[in-house]
mmCIF file of C-alpha atoms in Angstrom:
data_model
loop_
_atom_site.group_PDB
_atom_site.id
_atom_site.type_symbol
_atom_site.label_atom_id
_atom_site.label_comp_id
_atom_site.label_asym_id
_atom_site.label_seq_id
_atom_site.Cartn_x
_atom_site.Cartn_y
_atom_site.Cartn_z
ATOM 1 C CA UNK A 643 117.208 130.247 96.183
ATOM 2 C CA UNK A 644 120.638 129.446 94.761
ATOM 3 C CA UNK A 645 120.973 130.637 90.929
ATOM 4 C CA UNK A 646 121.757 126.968 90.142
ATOM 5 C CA UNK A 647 118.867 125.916 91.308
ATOM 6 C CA UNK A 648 117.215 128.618 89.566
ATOM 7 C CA UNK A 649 118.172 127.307 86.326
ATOM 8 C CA UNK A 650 117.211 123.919 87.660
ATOM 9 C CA UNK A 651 113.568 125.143 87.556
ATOM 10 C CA UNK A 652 113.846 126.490 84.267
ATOM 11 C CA UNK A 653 115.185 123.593 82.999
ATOM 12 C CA UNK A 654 112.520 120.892 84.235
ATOM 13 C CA UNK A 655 108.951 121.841 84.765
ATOM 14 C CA UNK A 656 105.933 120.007 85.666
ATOM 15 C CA UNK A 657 103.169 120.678 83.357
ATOM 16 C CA UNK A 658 103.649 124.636 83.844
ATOM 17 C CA UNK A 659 105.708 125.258 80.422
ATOM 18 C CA UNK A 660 103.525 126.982 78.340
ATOM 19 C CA UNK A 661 104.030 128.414 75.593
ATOM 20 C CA UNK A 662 107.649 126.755 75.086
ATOM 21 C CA UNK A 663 109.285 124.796 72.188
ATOM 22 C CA UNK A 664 109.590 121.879 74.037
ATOM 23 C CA UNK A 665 108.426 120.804 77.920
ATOM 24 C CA UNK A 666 110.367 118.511 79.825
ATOM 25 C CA UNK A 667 108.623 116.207 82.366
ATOM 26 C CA UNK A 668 109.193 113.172 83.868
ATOM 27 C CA UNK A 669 105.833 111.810 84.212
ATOM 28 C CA UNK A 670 104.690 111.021 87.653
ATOM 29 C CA UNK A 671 100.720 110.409 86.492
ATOM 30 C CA UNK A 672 100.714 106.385 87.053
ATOM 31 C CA UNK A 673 101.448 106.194 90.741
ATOM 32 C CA UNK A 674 102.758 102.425 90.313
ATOM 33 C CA UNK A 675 105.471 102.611 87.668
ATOM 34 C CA UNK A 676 108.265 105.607 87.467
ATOM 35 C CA UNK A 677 107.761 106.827 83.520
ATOM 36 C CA UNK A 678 109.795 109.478 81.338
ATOM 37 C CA UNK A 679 108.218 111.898 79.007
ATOM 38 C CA UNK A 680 111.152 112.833 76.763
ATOM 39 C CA UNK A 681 111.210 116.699 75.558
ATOM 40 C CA UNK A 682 113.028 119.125 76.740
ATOM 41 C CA UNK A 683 112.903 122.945 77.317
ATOM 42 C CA UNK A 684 114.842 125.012 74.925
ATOM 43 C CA UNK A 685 112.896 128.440 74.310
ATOM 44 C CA UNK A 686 114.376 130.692 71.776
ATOM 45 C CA UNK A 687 113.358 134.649 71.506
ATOM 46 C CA UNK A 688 110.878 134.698 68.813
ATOM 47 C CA UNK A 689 113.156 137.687 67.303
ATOM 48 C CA UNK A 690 116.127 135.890 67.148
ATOM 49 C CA UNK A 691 115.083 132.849 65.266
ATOM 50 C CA UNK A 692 112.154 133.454 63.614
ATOM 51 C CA UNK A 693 110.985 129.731 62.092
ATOM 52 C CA UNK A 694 109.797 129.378 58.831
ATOM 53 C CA UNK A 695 111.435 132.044 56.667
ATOM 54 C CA UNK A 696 113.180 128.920 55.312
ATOM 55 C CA UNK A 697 112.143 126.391 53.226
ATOM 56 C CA UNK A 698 114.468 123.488 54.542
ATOM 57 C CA UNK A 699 113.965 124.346 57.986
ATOM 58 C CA UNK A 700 109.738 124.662 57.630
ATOM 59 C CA UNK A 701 109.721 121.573 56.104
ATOM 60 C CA UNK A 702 111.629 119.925 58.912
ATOM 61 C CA UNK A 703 109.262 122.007 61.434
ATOM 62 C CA UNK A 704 106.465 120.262 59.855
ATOM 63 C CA UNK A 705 107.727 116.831 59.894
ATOM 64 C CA UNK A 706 108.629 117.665 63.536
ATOM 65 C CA UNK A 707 105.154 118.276 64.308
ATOM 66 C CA UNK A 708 103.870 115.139 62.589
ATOM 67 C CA UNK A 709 105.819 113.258 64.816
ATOM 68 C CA UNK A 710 108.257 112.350 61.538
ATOM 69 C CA UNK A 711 111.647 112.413 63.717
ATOM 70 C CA UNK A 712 113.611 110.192 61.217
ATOM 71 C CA UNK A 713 112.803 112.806 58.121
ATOM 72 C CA UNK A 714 112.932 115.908 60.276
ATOM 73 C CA UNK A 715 116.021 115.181 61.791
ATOM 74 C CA UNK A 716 117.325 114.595 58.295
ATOM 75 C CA UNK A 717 116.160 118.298 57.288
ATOM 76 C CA UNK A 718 117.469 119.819 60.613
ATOM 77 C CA UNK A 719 120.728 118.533 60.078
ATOM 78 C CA UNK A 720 120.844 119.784 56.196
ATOM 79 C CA UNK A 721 119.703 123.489 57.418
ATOM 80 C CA UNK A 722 122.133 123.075 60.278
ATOM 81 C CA UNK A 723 124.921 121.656 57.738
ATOM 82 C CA UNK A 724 124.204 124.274 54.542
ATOM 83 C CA UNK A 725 123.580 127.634 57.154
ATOM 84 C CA UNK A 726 126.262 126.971 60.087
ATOM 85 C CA UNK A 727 125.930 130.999 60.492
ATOM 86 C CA UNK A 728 122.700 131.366 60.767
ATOM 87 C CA UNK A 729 121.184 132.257 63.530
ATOM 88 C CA UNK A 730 118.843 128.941 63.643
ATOM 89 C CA UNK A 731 121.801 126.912 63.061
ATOM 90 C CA UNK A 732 122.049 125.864 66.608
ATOM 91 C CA UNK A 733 118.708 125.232 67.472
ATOM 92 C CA UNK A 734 117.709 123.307 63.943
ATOM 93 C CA UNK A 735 121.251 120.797 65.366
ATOM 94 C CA UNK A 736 119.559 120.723 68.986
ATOM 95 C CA UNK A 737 116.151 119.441 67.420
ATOM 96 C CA UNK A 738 117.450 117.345 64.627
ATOM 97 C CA UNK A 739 119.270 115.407 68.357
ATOM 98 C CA UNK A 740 116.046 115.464 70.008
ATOM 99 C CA UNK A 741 114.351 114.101 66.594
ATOM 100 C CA UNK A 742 117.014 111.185 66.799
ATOM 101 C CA UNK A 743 116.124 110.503 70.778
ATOM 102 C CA UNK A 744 112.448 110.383 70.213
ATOM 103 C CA UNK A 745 113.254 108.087 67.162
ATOM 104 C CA UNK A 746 115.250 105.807 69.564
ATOM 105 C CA UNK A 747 118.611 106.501 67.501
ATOM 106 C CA UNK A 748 120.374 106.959 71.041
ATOM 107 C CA UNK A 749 123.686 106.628 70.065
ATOM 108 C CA UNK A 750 123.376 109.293 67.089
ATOM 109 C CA UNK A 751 121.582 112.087 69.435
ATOM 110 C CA UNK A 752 124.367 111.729 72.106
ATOM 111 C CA UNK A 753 126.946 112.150 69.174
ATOM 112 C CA UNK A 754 124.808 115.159 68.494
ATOM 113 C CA UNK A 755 124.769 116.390 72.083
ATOM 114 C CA UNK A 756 128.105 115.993 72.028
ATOM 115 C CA UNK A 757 128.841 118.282 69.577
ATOM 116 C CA UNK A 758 126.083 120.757 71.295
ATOM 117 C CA UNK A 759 128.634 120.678 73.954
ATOM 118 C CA UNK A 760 131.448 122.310 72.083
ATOM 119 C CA UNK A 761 129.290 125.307 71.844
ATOM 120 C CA UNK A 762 130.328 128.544 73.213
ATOM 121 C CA UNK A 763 127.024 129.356 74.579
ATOM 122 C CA UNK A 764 126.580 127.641 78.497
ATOM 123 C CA UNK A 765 123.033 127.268 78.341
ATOM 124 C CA UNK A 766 123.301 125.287 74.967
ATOM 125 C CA UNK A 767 126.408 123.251 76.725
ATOM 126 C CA UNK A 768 123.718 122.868 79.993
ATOM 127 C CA UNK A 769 121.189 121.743 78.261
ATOM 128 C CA UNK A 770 123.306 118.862 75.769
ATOM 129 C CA UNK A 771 125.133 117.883 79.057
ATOM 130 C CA UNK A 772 121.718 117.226 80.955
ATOM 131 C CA UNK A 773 120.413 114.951 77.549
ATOM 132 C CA UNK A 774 123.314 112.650 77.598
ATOM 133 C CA UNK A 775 122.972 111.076 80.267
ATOM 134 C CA UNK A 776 118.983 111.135 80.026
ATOM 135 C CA UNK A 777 119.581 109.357 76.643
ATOM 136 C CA UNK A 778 121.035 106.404 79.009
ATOM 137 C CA UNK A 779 118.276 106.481 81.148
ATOM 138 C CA UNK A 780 115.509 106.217 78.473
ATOM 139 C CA UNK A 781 117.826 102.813 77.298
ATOM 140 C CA UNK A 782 117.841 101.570 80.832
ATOM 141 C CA UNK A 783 121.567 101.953 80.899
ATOM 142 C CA UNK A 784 121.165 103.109 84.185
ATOM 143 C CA UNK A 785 125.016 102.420 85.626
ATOM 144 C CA UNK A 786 126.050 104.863 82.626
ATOM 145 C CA UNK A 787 123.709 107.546 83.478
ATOM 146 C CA UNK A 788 125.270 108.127 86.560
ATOM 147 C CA UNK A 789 128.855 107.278 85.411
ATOM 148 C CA UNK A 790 128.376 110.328 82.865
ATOM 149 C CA UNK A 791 126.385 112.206 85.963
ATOM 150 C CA UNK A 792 129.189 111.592 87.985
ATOM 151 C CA UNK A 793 132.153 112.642 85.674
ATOM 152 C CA UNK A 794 130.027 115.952 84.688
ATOM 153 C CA UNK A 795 131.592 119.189 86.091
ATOM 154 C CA UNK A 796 128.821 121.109 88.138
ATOM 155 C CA UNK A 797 127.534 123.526 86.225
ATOM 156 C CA UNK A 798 124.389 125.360 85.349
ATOM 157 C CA UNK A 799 122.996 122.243 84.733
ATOM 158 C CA UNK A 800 123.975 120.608 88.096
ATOM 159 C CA UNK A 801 119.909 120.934 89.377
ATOM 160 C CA UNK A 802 118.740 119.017 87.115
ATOM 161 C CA UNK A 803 121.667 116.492 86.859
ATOM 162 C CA UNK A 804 120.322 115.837 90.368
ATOM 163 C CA UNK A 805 116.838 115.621 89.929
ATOM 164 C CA UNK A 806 117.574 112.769 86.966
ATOM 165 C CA UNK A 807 120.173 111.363 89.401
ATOM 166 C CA UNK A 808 116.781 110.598 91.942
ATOM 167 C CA UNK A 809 114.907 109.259 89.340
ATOM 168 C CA UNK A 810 117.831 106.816 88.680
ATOM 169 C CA UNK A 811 117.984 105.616 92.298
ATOM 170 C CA UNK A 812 114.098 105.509 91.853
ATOM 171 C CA UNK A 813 113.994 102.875 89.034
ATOM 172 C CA UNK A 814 117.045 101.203 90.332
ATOM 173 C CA UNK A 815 115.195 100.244 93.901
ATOM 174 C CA UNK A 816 117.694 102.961 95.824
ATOM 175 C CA UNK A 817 114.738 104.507 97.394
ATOM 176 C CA UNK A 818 116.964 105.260 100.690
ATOM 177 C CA UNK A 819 119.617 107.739 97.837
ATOM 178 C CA UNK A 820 116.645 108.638 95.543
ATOM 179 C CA UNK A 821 115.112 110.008 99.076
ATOM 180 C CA UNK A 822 118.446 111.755 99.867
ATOM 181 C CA UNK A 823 118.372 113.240 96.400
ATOM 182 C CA UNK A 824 114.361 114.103 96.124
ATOM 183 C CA UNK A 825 114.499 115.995 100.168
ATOM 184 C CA UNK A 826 117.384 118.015 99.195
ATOM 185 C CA UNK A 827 115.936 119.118 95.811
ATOM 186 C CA UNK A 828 112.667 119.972 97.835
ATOM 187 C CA UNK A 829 114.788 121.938 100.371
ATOM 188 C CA UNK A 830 116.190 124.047 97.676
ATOM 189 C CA UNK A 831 112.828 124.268 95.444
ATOM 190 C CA UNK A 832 110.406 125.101 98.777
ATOM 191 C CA UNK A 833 107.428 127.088 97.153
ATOM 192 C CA UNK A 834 108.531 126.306 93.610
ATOM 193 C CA UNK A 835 105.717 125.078 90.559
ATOM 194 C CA UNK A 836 107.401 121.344 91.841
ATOM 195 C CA UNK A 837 106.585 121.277 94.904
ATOM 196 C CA UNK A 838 103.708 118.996 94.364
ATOM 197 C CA UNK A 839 105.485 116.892 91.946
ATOM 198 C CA UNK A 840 108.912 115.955 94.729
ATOM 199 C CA UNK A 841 105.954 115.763 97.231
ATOM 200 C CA UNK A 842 105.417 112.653 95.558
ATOM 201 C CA UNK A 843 108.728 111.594 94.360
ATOM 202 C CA UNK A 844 109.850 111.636 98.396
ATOM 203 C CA UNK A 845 106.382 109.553 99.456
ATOM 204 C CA UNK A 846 107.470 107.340 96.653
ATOM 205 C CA UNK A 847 110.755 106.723 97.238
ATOM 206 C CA UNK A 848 109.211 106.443 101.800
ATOM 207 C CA UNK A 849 107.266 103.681 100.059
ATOM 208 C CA UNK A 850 109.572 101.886 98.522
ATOM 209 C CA UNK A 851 111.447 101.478 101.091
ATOM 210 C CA UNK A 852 108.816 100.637 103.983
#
């Protein structure tokens, strides 16, 4: 298996992520309508950014986990704006975007990804230049999803690119190119935790068009 496609897996899993931050699935439980479920994998080593040992960023944590995006992406971007050098400091940015997705502030979490994207660090670059696009997506701005696919360098995050790339096609009636997409993903993920899950996505996308 190809190492991008390696990080493809790693990127999007189906149901299998526990014990992560965040799990990102596209939900494939109603068999009539193609759904989103909008999180997203990023795991951080419990050593290297230990949560909680600061007062701004447990209270954001908390609002997080009430399901308070508005507030907690408020208190991410504080921590993120008063302790650039922490270690935290990228993660508590990366959250306080996801807060403003979830919260339906698109615009403001792709100006957040955006800057995610200057990083140094790839996977943090992978991982804001898989959510921009997605952030079209989830506002049915489906022609700019794939313009911002398109005009994306491949990269570590070129697997999953792809696999939000079939989905497009899916909800856009392409079934004949979200096929194309969902049989080559399955060639490269044979044997993988998703091979149930593009089982489906290819009879899908067979029944659509038949």
């Amino acid at each position: 298996m190809s190492s991008k496609m390696m990080l493809f897996l790693s990127i999007i899993l189906f149901f299998y992520t526990g014990g992560s931050a965040f799990a990102d699935t596209l939900s494939i439980s109603d068999t009539i309508t193609v759904s989103a479920v909008v999180e997203t994998v990023f795991i951080e080593d419990a050593q290297s950014c230990a949560y909680g040992h600061k007062e701004i960023l447990s209270f954001a944590n908390q609002l997080y986990n009430l399901a308070d995006y508005e507030r907690a992406s408020v208190e991410y971007l504080r921590y993120a704006f008063l302790y650039p050098n922490k270690i935290c400091s990228r993660t508590a940015l990366f959250r306080a975007a996801i807060c403003k997705e979830r919260a339906q502030y698109f615009e403001q979490a792709r100006l957040l990804y955006y800057q995610l994207r200057m990083f140094d660090d790839e996977r943090t670059k992978s991982f804001a230049q898989y959510r921009i696009p997605l952030t079209y997506f989830l506002q049915d701005k489906l022609d700019s999803a794939l313009f911002v696919i398109d005009s994306a360098s491949s990269g570590e995050a070129y697997g999953a690119l792809e696999y939000l790339r079939g989905w497009i096609f899916l909800k856009q009636n392409r079934y004949d190119d979200a096929l194309s997409v969902f049989e080559m993903i399955t060639r490269k993920a044979e044997d993988s935790d998703l091979s149930g899950s593009l089982n489906y996505l290819n009879h899908r996308s067979r029944q659509g068009r038949d």
